[in-house]
Tab-separated table of C-alpha atoms and ligand atoms in Angstrom:
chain	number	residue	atom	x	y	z
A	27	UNK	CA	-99.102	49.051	32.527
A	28	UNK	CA	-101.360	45.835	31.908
A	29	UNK	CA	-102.596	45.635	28.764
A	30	UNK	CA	-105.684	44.176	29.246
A	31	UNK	CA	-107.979	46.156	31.721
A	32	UNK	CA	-110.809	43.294	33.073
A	33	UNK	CA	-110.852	40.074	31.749
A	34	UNK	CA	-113.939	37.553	31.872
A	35	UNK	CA	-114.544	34.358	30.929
A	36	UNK	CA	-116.419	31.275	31.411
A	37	UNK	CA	-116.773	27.418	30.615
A	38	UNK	CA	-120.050	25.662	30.731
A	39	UNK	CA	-119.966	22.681	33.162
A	40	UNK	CA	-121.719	19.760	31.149
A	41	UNK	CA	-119.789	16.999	30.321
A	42	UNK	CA	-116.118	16.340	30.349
A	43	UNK	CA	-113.705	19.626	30.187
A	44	UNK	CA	-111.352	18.823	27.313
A	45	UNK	CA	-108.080	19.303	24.970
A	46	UNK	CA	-110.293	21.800	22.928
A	47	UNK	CA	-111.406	23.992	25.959
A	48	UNK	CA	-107.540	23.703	27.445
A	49	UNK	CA	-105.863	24.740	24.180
A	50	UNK	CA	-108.822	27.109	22.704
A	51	UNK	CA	-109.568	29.243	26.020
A	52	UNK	CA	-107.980	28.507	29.503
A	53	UNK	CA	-104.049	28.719	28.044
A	54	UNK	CA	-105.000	31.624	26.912
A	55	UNK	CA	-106.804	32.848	29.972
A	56	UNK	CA	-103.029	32.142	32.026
A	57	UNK	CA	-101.508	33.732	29.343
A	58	UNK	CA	-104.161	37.325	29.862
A	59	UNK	CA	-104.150	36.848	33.374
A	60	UNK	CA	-100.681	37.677	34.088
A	61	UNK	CA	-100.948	40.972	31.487
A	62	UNK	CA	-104.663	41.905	33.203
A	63	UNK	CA	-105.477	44.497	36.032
A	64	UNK	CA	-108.424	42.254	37.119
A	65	UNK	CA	-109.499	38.757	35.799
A	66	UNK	CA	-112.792	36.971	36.359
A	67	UNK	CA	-113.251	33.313	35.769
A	68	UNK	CA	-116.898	32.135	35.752
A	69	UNK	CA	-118.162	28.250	36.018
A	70	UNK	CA	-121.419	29.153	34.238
A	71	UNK	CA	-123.710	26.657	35.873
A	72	UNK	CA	-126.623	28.109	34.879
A	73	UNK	CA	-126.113	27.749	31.432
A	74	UNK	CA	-125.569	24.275	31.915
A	75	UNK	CA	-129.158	24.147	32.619
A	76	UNK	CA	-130.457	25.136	28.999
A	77	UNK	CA	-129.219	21.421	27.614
A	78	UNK	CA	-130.941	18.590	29.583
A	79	UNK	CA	-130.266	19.988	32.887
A	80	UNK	CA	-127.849	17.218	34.575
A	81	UNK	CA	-128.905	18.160	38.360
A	82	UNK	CA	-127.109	14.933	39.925
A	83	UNK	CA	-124.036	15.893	38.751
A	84	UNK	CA	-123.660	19.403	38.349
A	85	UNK	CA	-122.799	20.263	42.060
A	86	UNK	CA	-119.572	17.809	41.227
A	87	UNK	CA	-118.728	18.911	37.788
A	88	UNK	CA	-118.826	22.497	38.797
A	89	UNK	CA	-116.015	21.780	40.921
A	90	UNK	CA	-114.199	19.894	38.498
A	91	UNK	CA	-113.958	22.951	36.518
A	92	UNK	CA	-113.085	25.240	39.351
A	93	UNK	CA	-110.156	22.620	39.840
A	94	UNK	CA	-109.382	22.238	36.217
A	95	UNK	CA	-108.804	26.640	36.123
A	96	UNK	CA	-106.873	26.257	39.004
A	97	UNK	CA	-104.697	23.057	37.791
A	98	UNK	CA	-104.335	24.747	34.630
A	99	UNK	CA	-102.677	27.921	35.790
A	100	UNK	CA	-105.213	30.742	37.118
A	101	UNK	CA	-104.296	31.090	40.349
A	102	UNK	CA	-107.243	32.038	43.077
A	103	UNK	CA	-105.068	34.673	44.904
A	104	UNK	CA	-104.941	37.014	42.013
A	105	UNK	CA	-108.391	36.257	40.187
A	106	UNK	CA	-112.200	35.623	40.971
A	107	UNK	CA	-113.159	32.019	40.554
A	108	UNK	CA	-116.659	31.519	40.712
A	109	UNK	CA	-120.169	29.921	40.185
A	110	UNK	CA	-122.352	32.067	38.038
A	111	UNK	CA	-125.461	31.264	39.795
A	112	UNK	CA	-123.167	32.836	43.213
A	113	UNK	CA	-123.310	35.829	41.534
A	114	UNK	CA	-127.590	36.928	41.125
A	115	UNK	CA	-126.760	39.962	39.339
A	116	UNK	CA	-125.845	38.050	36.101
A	117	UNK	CA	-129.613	37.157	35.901
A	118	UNK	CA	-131.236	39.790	36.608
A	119	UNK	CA	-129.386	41.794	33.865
A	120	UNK	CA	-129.791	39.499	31.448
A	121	UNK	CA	-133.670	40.677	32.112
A	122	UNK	CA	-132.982	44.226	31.764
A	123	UNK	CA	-130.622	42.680	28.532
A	124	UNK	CA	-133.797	40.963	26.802
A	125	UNK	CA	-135.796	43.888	26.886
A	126	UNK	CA	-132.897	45.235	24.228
A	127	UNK	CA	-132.373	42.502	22.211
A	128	UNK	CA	-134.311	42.161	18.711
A	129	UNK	CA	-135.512	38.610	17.824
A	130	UNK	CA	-133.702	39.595	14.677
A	131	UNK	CA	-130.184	39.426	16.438
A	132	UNK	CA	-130.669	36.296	18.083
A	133	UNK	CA	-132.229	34.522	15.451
A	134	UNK	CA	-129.036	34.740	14.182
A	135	UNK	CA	-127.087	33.042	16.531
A	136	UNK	CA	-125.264	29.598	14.777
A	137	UNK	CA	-124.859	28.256	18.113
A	138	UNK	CA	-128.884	27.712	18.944
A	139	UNK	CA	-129.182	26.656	15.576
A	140	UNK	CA	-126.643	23.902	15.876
A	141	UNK	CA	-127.947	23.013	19.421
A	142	UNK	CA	-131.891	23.508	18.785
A	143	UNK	CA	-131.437	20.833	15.507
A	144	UNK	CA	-134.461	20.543	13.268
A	145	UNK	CA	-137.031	20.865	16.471
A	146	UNK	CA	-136.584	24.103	16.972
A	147	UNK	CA	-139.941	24.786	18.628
A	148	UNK	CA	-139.714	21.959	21.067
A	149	UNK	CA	-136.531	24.003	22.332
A	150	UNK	CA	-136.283	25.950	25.481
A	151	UNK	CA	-136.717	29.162	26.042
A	152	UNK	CA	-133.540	29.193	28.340
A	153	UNK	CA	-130.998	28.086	25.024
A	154	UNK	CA	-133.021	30.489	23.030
A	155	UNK	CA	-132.044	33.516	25.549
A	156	UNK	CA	-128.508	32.038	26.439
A	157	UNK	CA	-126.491	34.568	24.229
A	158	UNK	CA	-128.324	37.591	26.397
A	159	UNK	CA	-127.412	35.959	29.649
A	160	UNK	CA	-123.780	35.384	28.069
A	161	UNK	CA	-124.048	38.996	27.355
A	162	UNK	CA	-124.494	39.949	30.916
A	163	UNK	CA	-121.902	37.502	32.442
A	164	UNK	CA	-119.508	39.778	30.103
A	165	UNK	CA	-120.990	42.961	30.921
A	166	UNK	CA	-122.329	43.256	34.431
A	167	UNK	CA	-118.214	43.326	35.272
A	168	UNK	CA	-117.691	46.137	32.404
A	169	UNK	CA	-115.477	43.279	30.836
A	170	UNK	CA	-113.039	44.715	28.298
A	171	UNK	CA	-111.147	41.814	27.149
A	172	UNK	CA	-112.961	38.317	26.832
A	173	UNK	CA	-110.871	34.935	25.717
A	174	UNK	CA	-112.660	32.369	23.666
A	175	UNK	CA	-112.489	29.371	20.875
A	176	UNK	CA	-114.111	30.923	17.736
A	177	UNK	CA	-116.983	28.824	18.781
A	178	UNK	CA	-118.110	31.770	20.869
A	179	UNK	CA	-117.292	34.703	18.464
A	180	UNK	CA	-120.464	35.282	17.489
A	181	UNK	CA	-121.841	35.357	21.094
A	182	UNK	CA	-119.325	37.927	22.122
A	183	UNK	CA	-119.836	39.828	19.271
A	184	UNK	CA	-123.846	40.115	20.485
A	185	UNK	CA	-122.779	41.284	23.997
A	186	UNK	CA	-120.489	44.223	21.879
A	187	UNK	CA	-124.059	44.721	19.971
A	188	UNK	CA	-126.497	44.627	23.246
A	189	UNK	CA	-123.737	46.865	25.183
A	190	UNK	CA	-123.779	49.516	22.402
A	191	UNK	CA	-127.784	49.306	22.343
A	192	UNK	CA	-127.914	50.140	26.026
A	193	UNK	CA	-125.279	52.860	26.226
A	194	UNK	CA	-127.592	54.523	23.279
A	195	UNK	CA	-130.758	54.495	25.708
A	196	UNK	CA	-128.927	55.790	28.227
A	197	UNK	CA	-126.721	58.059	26.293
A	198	UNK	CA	-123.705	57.441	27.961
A	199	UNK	CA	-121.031	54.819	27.672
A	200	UNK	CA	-122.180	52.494	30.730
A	201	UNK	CA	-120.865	49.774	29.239
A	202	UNK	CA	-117.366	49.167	27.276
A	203	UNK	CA	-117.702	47.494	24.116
A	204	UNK	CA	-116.059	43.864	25.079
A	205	UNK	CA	-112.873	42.566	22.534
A	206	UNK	CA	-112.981	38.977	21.417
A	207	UNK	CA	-109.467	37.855	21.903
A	208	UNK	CA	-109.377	34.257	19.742
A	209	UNK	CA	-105.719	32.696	20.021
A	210	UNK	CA	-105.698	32.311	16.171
A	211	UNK	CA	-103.744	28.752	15.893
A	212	UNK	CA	-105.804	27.079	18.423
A	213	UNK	CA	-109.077	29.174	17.722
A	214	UNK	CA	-110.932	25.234	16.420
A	215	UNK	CA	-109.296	21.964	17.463
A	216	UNK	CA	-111.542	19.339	15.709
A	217	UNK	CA	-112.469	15.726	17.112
A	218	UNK	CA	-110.278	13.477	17.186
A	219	UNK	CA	-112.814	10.883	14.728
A	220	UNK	CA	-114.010	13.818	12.106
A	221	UNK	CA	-111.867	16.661	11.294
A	222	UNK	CA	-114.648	18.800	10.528
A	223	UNK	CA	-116.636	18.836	13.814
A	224	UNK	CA	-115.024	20.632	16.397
A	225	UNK	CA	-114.067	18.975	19.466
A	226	UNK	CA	-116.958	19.094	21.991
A	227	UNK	CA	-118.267	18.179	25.377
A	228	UNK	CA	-121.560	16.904	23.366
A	229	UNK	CA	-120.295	14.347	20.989
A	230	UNK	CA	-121.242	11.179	21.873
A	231	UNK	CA	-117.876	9.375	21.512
A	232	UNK	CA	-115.354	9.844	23.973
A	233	UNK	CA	-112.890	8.928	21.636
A	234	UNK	CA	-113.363	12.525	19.392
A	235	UNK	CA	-111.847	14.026	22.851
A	236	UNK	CA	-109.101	13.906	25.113
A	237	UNK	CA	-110.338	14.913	28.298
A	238	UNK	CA	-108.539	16.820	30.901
A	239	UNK	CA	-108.960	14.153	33.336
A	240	UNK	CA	-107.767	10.881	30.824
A	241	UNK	CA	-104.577	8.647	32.127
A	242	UNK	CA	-101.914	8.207	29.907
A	243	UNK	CA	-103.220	4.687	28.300
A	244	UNK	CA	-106.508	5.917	27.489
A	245	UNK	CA	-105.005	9.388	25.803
A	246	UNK	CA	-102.178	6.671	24.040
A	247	UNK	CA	-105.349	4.288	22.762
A	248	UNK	CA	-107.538	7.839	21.739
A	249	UNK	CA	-104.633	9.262	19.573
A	250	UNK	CA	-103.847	5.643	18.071
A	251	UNK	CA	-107.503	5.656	17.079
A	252	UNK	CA	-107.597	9.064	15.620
A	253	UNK	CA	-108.679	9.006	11.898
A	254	UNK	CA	-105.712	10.089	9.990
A	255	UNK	CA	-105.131	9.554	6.257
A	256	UNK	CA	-102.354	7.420	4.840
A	257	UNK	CA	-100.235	10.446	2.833
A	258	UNK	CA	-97.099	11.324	4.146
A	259	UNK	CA	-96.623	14.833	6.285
A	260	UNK	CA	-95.985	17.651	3.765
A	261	UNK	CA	-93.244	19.914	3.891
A	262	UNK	CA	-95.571	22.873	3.924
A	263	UNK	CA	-98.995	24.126	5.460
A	264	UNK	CA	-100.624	24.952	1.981
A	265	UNK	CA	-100.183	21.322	1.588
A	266	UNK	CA	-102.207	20.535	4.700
A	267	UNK	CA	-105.557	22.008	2.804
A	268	UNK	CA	-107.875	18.999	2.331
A	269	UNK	CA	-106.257	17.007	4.910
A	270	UNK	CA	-108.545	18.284	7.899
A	271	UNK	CA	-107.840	15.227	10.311
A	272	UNK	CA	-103.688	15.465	9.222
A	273	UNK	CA	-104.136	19.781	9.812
A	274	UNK	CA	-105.668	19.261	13.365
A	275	UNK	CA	-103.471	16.027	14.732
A	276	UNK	CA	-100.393	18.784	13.427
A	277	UNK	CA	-101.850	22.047	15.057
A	278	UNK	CA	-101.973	20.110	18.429
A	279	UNK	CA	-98.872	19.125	18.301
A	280	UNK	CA	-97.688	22.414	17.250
A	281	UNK	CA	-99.503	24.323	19.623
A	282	UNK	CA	-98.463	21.824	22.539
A	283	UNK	CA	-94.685	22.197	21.569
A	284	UNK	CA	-94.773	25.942	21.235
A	285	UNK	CA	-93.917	26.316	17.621
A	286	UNK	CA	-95.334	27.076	14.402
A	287	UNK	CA	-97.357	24.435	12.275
A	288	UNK	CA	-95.039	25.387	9.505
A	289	UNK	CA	-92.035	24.153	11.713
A	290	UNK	CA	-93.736	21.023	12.522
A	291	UNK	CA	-94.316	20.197	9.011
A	292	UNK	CA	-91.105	21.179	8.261
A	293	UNK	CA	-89.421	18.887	11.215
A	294	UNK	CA	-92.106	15.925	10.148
A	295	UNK	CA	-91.966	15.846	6.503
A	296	UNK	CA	-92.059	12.203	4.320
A	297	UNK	CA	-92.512	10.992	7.740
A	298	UNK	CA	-95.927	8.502	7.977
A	299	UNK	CA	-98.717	9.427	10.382
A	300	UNK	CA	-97.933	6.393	13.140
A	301	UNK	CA	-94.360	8.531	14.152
A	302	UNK	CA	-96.332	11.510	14.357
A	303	UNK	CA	-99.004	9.890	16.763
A	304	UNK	CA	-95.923	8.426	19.052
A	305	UNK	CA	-94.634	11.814	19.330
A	306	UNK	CA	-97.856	13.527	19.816
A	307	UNK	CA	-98.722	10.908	22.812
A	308	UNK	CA	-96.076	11.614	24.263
A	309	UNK	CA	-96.162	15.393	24.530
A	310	UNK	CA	-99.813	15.444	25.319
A	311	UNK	CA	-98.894	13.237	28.483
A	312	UNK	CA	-96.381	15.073	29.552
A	313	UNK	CA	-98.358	18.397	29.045
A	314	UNK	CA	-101.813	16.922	30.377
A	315	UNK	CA	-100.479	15.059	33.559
A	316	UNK	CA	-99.122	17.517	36.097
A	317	UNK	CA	-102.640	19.152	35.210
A	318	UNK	CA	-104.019	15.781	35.625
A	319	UNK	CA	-102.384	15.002	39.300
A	320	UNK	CA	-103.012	18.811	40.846
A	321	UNK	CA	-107.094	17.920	39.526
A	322	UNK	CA	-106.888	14.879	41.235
A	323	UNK	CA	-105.020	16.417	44.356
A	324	UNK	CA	-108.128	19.503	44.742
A	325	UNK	CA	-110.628	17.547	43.718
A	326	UNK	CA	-110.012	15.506	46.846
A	327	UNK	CA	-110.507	18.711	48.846
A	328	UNK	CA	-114.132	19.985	48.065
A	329	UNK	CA	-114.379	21.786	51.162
A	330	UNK	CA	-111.135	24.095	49.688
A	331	UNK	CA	-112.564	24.412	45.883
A	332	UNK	CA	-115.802	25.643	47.648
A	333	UNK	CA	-114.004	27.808	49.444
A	334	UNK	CA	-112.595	29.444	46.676
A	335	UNK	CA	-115.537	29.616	44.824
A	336	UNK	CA	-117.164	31.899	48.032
A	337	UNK	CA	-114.030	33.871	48.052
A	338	UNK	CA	-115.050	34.348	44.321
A	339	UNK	CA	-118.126	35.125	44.397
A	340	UNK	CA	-117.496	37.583	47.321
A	341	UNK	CA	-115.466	39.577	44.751
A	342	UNK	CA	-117.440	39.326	42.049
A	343	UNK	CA	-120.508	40.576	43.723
A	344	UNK	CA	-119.331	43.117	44.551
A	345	UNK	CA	-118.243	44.656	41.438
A	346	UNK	CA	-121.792	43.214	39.718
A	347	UNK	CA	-123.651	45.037	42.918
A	348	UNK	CA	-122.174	48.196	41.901
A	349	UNK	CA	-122.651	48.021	38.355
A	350	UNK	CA	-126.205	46.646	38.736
A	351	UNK	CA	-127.537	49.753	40.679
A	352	UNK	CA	-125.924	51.871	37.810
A	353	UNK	CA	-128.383	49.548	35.080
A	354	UNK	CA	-130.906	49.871	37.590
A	355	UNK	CA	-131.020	53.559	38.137
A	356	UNK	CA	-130.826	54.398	34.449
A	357	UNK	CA	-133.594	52.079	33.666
A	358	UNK	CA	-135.814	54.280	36.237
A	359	UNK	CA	-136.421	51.267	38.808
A	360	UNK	CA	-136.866	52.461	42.302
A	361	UNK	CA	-133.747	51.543	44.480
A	362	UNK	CA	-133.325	49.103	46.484
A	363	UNK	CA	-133.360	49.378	50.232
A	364	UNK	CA	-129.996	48.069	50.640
A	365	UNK	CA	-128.617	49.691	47.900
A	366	UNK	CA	-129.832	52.906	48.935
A	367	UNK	CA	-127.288	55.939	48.759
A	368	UNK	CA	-124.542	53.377	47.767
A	369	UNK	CA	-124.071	54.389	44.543
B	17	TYM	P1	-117.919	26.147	26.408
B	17	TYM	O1	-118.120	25.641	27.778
B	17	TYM	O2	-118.571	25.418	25.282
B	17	TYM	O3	-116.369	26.220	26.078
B	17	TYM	C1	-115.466	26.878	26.943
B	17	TYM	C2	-114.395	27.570	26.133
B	17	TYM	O4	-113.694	26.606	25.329
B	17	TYM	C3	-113.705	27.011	23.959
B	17	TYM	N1	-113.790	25.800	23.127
B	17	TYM	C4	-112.944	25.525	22.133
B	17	TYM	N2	-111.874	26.178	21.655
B	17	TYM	C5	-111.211	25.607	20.632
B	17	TYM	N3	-111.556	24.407	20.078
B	17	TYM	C6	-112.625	23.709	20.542
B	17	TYM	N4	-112.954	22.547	20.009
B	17	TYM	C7	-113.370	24.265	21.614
B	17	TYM	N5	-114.459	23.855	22.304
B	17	TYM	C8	-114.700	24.814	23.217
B	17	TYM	C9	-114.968	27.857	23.825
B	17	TYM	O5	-114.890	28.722	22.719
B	17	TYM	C10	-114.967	28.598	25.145
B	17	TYM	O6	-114.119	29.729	25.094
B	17	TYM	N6	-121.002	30.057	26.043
B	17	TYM	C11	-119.719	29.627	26.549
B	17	TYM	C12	-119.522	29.840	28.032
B	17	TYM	C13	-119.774	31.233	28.515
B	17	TYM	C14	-118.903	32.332	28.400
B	17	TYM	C15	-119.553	33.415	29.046
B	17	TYM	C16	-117.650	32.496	27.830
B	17	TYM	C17	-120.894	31.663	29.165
B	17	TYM	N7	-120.748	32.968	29.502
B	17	TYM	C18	-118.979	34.687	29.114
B	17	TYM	C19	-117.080	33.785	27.890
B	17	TYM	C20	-117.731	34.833	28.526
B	17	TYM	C21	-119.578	28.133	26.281
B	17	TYM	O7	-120.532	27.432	26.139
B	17	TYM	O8	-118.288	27.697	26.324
């Protein structure tokens, strides 16, 4: 029996797809999809739109992350790769969504916060209402199981929260109450030039990232530039505490090597931070490059990444059809001519 019944989940396509994204969410997402009856992995290009919508390039990097799933380990033949904006059901839930949602909940959410900054009312509406539309990527499949960086948490937690408001008005459970599954050791890896800022597509310098798509010199020069302090590696984790840029550098490595951060401390201790960042080169090049070479190798083909995406979106629409009419009848809406007597 699988143990996860449909898993969903999704990485915005702005900016580069990096380390943090690889080792926070899309390991994990191999790891599900191979214990999962059905798996769904979105490119959520409409999302991308609520930060200064990048229209030249988001045809291109939409593809890039449809390659980067597919380098990485999901494989197309057993789950849905698509473009959310393939799939027109997401939307128009999210609608139905809204008119659930209290400002209260969403003027909660860290992440607008963070993104909005201090001019909040020169946002857009469109970051404002992102969590809802997150909330109906998750739900309009009846996701049960959804694989994030603790980054998104909070987000998942409000699609638990909107799918537990709508199964009220309708007084039935429409909607399973999606899990959070947060691969505890690599829930946060930090940037690479403050280890208390998370590693993100936003931050201005490259050099707080490794990016999927870096050659070996350039990930070399990026971990010889990492800020590290000048303390030897403990023995022990509780020894780590204070050291943020030392705790991150080590829980790469760790998770990269498959073992515990204790047993890298352990391995590494008295040693100085210049062995560690030899070592840690050298496993994130051998780790990063076949993923690297088979991005390279699709991206050449964008005639067979679109492909997949259609094949995709074929699938996914038709579970979202389905589960749309349901929303749609319960909310008292008049069918649809073509979705009449289909349900
Ligand atoms: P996004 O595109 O910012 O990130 C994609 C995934 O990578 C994780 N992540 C990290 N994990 C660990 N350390 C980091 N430094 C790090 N940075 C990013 C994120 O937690 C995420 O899992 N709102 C989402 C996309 C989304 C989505 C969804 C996800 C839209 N709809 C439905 C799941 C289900 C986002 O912006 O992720």
């Amino acid at each position: 029996m699988s143990a996860y019944q449909r898993v969903l989940s999704g990485v915005r396509p702005t900016g580069h797809i990096h380390l943090g994204n690889y080792l926070g969410a899309i390991r994990n997402w191999v790891k599900m999809a191979k214990n999962s009856k059905e798996q769904l992995f979105c490119i959520v290009d409409q999302h991308a739109l609520t930060t200064a919508a990048d229209s030249k390039n988001l045809s291109q990097n939409t593809r890039t992350i449809a390659a980067a799933y597919i380098a990485c380990g999901i494989d197309p033949s057993e789950s849905a790769i698509f473009a959310q904006s393939h799939v027109p059901a997401h939307t128009e839930l999210s609608w139905y969504l809204n008119c659930f949602a209290p400002l209260g909940w969403l003027n909660r959410m860290t992440q607008f916060k963070d993104k909005a900054g201090k001019n909040k009312e020169g946002a857009n509406l469109g970051l404002y209402a992102y969590p809802v539309l997150m909330a109906a990527d998750i739900l309009i499949y009846k996701a049960t199981h959804v694989p994030v960086g603790e980054d998104q948490k909070q987000h998942v937690e409000l699609a638990r929260d909107l799918a537990g408001a709508f199964n009220n008005h309708a007084n039935l459970k429409v909607f399973p109450l999606p899990e959070p599954i947060i691969e505890k050791n690599t829930a946060r890896i930090m940037s690479l030039r403050d280890g208390l800022s998370k590693m993100s597509k936003s931050d201005l310098s490259d050099y707080s990232r490794i990016h999927l798509l870096d050659d070996p010199d350039i990930i070399a020069l990026k971990i010889r530039k990492a800020k590290t302090d000048s303390d030897p590696i403990p023995g022990t984790i509780k020894e780590l505490t204070d050291r943020p840029e030392a705790s991150n550098l080590l829980g790469i490595y760790a998770a990269l090597s498959d073992q515990s951060i204790e047993t890298v401390c352990r391995n590494f201790e008295g040693q100085t931070f210049s062995s560690v960042k030899q070592e840690l080169t050298d496993i994130l090049i051998s780790s990063l490059t076949p993923i690297r070479e088979k991005m390279h190798y699709l991206l050449q083909n964008q005639d067979e990444i679109d492909k997949i995406l259609y094949r995709g979106a074929k699938i996914a629409n038709t579970l979202a059809e389905k589960n749309l009419r349901e929303v749609r009848e319960i909310l008292g809406l008049i069918p649809r001519a073509d979705q009449l007597g289909k349900l």
